[in-house]
Amino acid sequence: MQEKEIGTVTHYFGHINVIIIQLSDTLKIGDTIHIKGHTSDFTQKVDSMQIEHASVTEAKSADAVGIKVEQKSHPKDKVFKVIS
């Protein structure tokens, strides 16, 4: 599997398991992302995402998106899009 870096985690909200990703490329619902950092390393599918509390199906470079995650993440973790 190939991966392409598409952003960085800027915030993690533990009480709701949501991360904010500052994107450097596009991201769509259905994409698979790989989050990797000092202590984080997991892959998951993007089921939903929001920009400023509004649900969106696609986000572009320079957007900050919120995504619900299955595991703990940390600011500065790198986000990669898995390319099959």
Tab-separated table of C-alpha atoms in Angstrom:
chain	number	residue	atom	x	y	z
A	1	MET	CA	0.000	0.000	0.000
A	2	GLN	CA	1.195	3.452	-0.863
A	3	GLU	CA	0.638	6.456	1.361
A	4	LYS	CA	0.671	10.185	0.742
A	5	GLU	CA	1.027	12.736	3.523
A	6	ILE	CA	-2.066	14.945	3.546
A	7	GLY	CA	-1.885	16.829	6.831
A	8	THR	CA	-1.037	17.177	10.500
A	9	VAL	CA	-3.121	16.741	13.642
A	10	THR	CA	-3.459	20.106	15.403
A	11	HIS	CA	-5.845	19.148	18.230
A	12	TYR	CA	-7.193	16.031	19.933
A	13	PHE	CA	-10.391	16.147	21.953
A	14	GLY	CA	-10.257	13.047	24.154
A	15	HIS	CA	-13.743	13.327	25.647
A	16	ILE	CA	-15.313	12.982	22.172
A	17	ASN	CA	-12.429	11.198	20.335
A	18	VAL	CA	-12.147	13.837	17.618
A	19	ILE	CA	-9.015	15.161	15.936
A	20	ILE	CA	-8.561	18.346	13.966
A	21	ILE	CA	-6.403	17.891	10.854
A	22	GLN	CA	-4.799	20.820	9.039
A	23	LEU	CA	-4.876	19.524	5.480
A	24	SER	CA	-2.172	19.942	2.846
A	25	ASP	CA	-4.157	17.919	0.269
A	26	THR	CA	-7.733	16.773	-0.392
A	27	LEU	CA	-9.668	14.309	1.752
A	28	LYS	CA	-13.066	12.681	1.075
A	29	ILE	CA	-15.554	10.545	2.954
A	30	GLY	CA	-14.617	6.904	2.333
A	31	ASP	CA	-10.862	7.555	2.176
A	32	THR	CA	-8.637	5.481	4.439
A	33	ILE	CA	-6.169	7.445	6.558
A	34	HIS	CA	-3.099	6.394	8.506
A	35	ILE	CA	-2.252	8.461	11.590
A	36	LYS	CA	1.338	8.137	12.728
A	37	GLY	CA	3.194	9.875	15.496
A	38	HIS	CA	5.544	9.305	18.414
A	39	THR	CA	3.058	6.991	20.170
A	40	SER	CA	0.195	6.850	17.629
A	41	ASP	CA	0.056	4.433	14.700
A	42	PHE	CA	-3.329	3.350	13.358
A	43	THR	CA	-5.358	3.207	10.165
A	44	GLN	CA	-9.064	3.904	9.791
A	45	LYS	CA	-11.703	4.828	7.245
A	46	VAL	CA	-13.130	8.364	7.185
A	47	ASP	CA	-16.854	7.930	7.910
A	48	SER	CA	-17.680	11.592	8.542
A	49	MET	CA	-15.941	14.928	8.812
A	50	GLN	CA	-16.801	18.477	9.688
A	51	ILE	CA	-15.533	21.956	8.969
A	52	GLU	CA	-16.642	24.543	11.547
A	53	HIS	CA	-19.283	22.102	12.913
A	54	ALA	CA	-20.850	21.599	9.448
A	55	SER	CA	-20.745	18.126	7.896
A	56	VAL	CA	-18.885	17.930	4.579
A	57	THR	CA	-18.159	15.122	2.104
A	58	GLU	CA	-14.882	16.568	0.814
A	59	ALA	CA	-12.218	18.940	2.099
A	60	LYS	CA	-9.361	20.620	0.278
A	61	SER	CA	-5.848	21.775	1.042
A	62	ALA	CA	-5.666	24.444	3.794
A	63	ASP	CA	-8.964	23.293	5.378
A	64	ALA	CA	-9.046	22.293	9.042
A	65	VAL	CA	-11.351	19.278	9.411
A	66	GLY	CA	-12.667	17.422	12.431
A	67	ILE	CA	-12.761	13.625	12.229
A	68	LYS	CA	-13.916	11.100	14.816
A	69	VAL	CA	-11.126	8.615	15.540
A	70	GLU	CA	-11.042	5.124	17.017
A	71	GLN	CA	-7.803	5.605	18.964
A	72	LYS	CA	-5.981	8.340	20.839
A	73	SER	CA	-3.976	10.766	18.722
A	74	HIS	CA	-1.716	13.696	19.514
A	75	PRO	CA	-0.980	17.140	18.091
A	76	LYS	CA	1.809	17.000	15.482
A	77	ASP	CA	0.916	13.427	14.436
A	78	LYS	CA	1.188	13.063	10.661
A	79	VAL	CA	-1.841	12.056	8.615
A	80	PHE	CA	-1.423	9.990	5.454
A	81	LYS	CA	-3.996	8.960	2.835
A	82	VAL	CA	-3.736	5.270	1.973
A	83	ILE	CA	-3.658	4.826	-1.809
A	84	SER	CA	-4.681	1.320	-2.881
